[in-house]
Coordinates of C-alpha atoms in Angstrom, one line a residue:
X448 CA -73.5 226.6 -51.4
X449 CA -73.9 230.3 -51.5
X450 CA -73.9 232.7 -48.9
X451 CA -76.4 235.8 -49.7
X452 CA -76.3 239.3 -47.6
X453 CA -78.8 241.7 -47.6
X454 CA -79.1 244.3 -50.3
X455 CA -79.9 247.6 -49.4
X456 CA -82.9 248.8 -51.1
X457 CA -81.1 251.6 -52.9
X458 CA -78.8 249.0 -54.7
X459 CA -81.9 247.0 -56.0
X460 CA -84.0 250.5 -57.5
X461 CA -80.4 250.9 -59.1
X462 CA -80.5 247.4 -60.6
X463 CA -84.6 248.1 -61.9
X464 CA -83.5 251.4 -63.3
X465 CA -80.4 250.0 -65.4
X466 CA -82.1 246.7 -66.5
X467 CA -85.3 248.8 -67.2
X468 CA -83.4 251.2 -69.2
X469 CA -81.4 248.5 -71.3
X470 CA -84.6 246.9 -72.2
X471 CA -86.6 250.2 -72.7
X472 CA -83.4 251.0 -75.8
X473 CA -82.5 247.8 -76.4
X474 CA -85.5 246.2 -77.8
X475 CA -86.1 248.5 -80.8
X476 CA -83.0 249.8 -81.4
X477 CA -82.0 245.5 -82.1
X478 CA -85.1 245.0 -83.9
X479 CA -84.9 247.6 -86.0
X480 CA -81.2 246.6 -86.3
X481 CA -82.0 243.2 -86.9
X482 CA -85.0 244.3 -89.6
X483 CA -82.1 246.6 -91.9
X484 CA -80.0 243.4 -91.6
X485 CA -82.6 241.2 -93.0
X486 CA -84.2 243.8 -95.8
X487 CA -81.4 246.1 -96.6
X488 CA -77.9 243.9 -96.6
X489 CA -77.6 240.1 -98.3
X490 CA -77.2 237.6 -96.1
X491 CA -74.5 236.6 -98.3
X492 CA -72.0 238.3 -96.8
X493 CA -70.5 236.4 -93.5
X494 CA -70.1 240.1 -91.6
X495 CA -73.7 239.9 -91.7
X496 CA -74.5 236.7 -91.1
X497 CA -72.9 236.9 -87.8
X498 CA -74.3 240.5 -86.8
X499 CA -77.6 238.8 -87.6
X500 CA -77.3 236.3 -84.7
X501 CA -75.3 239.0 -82.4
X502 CA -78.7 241.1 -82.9
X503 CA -80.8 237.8 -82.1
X504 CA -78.5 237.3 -78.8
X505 CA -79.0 240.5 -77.9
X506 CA -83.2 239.9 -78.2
X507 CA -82.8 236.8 -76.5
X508 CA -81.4 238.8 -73.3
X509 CA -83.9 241.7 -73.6
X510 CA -86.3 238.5 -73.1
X511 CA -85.0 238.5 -69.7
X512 CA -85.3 241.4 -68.7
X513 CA -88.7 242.3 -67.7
X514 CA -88.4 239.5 -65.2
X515 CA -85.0 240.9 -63.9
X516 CA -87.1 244.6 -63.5
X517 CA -90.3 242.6 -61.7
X518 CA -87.3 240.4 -59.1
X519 CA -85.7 243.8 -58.6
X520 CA -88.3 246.2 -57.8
X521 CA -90.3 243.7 -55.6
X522 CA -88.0 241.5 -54.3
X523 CA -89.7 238.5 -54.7
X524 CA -89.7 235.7 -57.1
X525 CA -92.7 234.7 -58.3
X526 CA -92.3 232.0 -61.1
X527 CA -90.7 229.0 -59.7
X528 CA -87.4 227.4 -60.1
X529 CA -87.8 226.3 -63.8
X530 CA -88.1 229.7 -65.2
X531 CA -85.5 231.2 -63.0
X532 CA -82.8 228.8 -64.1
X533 CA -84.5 229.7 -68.3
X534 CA -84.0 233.6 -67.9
X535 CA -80.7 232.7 -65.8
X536 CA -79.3 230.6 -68.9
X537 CA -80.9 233.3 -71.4
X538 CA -78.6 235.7 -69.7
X539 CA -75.4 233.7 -69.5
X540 CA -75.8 232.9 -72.9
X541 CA -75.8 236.5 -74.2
X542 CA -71.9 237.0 -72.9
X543 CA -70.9 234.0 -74.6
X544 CA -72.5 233.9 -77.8
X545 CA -72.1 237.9 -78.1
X546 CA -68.1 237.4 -77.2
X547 CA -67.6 234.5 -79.8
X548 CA -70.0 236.7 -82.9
X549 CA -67.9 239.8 -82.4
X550 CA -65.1 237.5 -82.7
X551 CA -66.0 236.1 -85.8
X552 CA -66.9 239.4 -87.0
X553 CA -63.0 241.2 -86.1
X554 CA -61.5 237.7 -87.8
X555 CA -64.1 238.3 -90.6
X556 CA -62.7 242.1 -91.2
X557 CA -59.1 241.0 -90.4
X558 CA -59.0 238.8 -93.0
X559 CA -61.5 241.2 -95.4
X560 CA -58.2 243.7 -95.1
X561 CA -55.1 241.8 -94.8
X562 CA -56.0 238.8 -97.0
X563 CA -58.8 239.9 -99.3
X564 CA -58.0 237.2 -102.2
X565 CA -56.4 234.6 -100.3
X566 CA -59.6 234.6 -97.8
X567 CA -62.0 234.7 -100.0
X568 CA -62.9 230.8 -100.1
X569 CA -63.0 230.9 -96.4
X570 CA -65.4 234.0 -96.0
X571 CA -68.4 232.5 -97.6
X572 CA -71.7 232.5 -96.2
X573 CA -71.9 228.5 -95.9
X574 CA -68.8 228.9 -93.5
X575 CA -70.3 231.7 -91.7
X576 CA -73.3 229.4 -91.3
X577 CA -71.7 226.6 -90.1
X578 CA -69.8 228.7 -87.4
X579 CA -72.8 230.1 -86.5
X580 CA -74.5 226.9 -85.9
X581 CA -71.8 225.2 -83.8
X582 CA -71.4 227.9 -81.3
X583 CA -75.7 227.7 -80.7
X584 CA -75.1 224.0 -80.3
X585 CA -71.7 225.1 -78.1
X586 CA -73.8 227.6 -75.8
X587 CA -77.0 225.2 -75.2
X588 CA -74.5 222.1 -74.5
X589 CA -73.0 223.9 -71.5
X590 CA -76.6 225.3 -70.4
X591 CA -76.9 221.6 -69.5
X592 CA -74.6 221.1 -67.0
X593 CA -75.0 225.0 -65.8
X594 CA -79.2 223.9 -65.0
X595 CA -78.2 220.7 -62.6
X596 CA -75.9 222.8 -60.9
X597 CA -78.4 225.6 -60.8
X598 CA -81.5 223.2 -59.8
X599 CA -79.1 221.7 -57.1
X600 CA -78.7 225.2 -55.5
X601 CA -82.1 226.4 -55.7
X602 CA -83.9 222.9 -54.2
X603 CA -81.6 224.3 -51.0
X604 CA -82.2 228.1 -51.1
X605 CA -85.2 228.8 -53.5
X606 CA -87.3 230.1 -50.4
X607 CA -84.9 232.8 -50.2
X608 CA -85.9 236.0 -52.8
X609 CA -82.3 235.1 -54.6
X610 CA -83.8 234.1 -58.5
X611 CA -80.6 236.2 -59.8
X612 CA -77.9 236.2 -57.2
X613 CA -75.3 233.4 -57.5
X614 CA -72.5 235.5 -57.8
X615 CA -71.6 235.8 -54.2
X616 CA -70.1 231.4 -53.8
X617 CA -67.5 229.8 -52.0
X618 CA -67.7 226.6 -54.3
X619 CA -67.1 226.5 -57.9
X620 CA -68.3 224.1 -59.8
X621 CA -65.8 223.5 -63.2
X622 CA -68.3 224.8 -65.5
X623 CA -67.6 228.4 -63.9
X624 CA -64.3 228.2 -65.2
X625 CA -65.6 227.9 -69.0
X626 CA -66.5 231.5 -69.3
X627 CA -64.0 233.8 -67.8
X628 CA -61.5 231.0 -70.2
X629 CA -63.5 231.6 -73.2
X630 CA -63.7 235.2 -72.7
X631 CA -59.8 235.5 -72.8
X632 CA -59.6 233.8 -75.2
X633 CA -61.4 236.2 -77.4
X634 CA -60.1 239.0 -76.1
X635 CA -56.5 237.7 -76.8
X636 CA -58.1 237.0 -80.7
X637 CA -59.5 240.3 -80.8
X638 CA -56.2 242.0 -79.2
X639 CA -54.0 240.3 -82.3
X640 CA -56.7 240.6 -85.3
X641 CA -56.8 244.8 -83.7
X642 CA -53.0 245.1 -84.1
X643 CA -52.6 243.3 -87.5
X644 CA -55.2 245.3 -89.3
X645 CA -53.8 248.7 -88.0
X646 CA -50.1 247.5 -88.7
X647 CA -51.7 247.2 -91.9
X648 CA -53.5 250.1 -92.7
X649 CA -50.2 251.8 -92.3
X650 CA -48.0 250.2 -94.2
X651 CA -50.1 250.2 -97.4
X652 CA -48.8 246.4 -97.6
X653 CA -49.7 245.4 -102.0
X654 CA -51.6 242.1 -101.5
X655 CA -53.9 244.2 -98.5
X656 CA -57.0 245.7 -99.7
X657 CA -57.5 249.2 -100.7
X658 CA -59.8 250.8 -97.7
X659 CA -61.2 253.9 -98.5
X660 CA -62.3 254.6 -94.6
X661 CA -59.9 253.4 -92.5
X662 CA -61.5 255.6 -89.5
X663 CA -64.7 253.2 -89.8
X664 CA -62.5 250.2 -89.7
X665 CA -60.5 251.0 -86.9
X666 CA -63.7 251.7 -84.9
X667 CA -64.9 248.4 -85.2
X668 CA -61.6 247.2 -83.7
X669 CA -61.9 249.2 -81.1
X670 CA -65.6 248.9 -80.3
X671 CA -65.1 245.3 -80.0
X672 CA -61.8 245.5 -77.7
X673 CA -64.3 248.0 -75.6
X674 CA -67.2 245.3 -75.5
X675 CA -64.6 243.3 -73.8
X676 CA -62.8 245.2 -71.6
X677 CA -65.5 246.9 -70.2
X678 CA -69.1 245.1 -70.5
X679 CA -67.8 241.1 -70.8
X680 CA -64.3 240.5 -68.8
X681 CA -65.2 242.0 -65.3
X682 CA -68.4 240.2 -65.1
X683 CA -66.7 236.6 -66.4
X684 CA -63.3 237.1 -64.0
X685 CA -65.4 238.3 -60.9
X686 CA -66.2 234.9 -59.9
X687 CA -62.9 233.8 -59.9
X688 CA -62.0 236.1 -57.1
X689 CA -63.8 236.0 -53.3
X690 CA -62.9 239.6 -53.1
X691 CA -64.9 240.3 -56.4
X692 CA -68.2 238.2 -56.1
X693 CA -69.8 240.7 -53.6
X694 CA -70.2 242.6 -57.0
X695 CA -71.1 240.2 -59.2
X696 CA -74.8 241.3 -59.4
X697 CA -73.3 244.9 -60.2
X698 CA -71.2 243.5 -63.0
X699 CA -73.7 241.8 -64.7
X700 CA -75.7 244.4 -64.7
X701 CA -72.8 246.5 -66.6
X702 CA -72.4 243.5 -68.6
X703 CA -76.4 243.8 -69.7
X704 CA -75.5 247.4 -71.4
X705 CA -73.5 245.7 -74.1
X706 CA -76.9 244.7 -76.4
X707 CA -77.7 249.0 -76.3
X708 CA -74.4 249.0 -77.9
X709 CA -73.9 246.8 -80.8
X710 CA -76.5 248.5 -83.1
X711 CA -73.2 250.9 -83.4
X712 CA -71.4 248.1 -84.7
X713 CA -73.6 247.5 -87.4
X714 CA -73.6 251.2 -88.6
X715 CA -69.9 251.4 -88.9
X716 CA -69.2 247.6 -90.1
X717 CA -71.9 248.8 -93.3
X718 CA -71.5 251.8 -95.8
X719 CA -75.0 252.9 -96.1
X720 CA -76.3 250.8 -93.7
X721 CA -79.7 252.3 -94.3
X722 CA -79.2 251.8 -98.3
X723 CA -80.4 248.7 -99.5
X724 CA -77.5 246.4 -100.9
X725 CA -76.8 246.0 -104.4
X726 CA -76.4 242.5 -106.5
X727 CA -72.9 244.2 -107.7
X728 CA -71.9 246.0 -104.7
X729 CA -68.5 244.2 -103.4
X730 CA -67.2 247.1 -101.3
X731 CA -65.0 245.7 -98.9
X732 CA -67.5 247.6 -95.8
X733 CA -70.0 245.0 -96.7
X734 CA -67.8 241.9 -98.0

């Protein structure tokens, strides 16, 4: 069971403003992302077949947020338990799925630099695919037992106005544990691919591939240790610690800025990512 205080009326216009603001950028700038993705770069290419489905994470957790902006600046709840535990999930799912795609995309580029010809039978697009597929199938398994646990809580406290706040619980259920673990675990990927590629870059190693901007590759790197560090590891570890979960709701709202942030990703991952992709076009930016 959770124990709720009061939250001063400054916090919640503080909420409304940063969850209006994220959806106010965050919808076009992903759906004009996602629209170059689709029309300007093949889907051949794994990098983009994963920043295609980071793009449609992202849209999925702009979905929730006019309903976080409407809970926050009312204070009130007025869809039911049902669609609080949907746009609950919708949000959840956004850290995971977004952790495990910019994942996929550092391992991508990792092995794009270090292992150009010995990868290339592993970076297809049917592989990218398939990864792409299990971790949907991953995140909507553990939405299962997430819901029960959710529905349990809500059939005891749903007359409070508390849709969003389950941060602040004395009782963890095991499936709590599964995100701040997952999380480390791509940060500890991301951490390794990060120094491999720069120990690489410098030492100009004969079987790594020739990089003609190493800046733009590095960026990526360290755009995605960012995500990490700052938008999805303080809001996954903050329910591990009593002392934390009194800003849980503050966290996650930090957390939500990460979707305003990815279209950067994009532009640096792709040469001319405006320029429509060639058949012949095998620079390493977009393979």
């Amino acid at each position: 069971m959770c124990n709720f205080t009061a939250i001063e009326n400054g916090t919640y216009q503080a909420y409304t403003l940063v969850f209006g603001s994220v959806m106010t950028l965050g919808l076009p700038l992903n759906a004009v992302s996602l629209w170059i993705l689709l029309n300007h770069h093949s889907l051949k290419s794994p990098s983009a077949v994963f920043m295609v489905n980071l793009a449609i994470s992202d849209l999925l957790l702009i979905i929730s947020m006019p309903v976080r902006v409407y809970f926050y600046a009312t204070g009130t709840w007025p869809l039911g338990e049902m669609a609080c535990i949907f746009f609950t999930m919708l949000f959840r799912n956004n850290i995971r799925s977004s952790s495990i795609f910019i994942t996929f995309i550092c391992v991508d580029r990792l092995l794009a630099v270090v292992y150009p010809l010995r990868s290339r039978h592993l970076r297809t697009s049917s592989n990218a695919w398939k990864a792409v597929a299990f971790v949907w199938l991953f995140v909507v398994a553990v939405n299962i037992p997430e819901s029960v646990t959710f529905s349990r809580f809500l059939m005891k406290n749903f007359a409070e106005p508390s849709c969003f706040e389950f941060g602040d619980c004395k009782n963890l259920s095991p499936m709590q544990y599964l995100q701040p673990v997952l999380v480390l675990i791509m940060l500890a990927v991301n951490v390794v691919c990060t120094t491999l590629v720069s120990w690489t870059l410098r030492s100009h190693l004969s079987d790594s591939a020739k990089v003609s901007n190493k800046v733009n590759v590095m960026l990526i790197f360290v755009m995605n240790l960012v995500m990490f560090i700052v938008f999805f590891l303080p809001v996954s570890v903050a329910i591990l610690f009593e002392s934390w979960r009194h800003a849980f709701t503050s966290l996650a709202c930090l957390a939500s800025v990460n979707c305003c942030l990815d279209p950067l990703l994009y532009y640096f991952s792709f040469d001319g990512f405006w320029r429509k992709k060639e058949d012949g076009d095998t620079s390493l930016a977009i393979e």
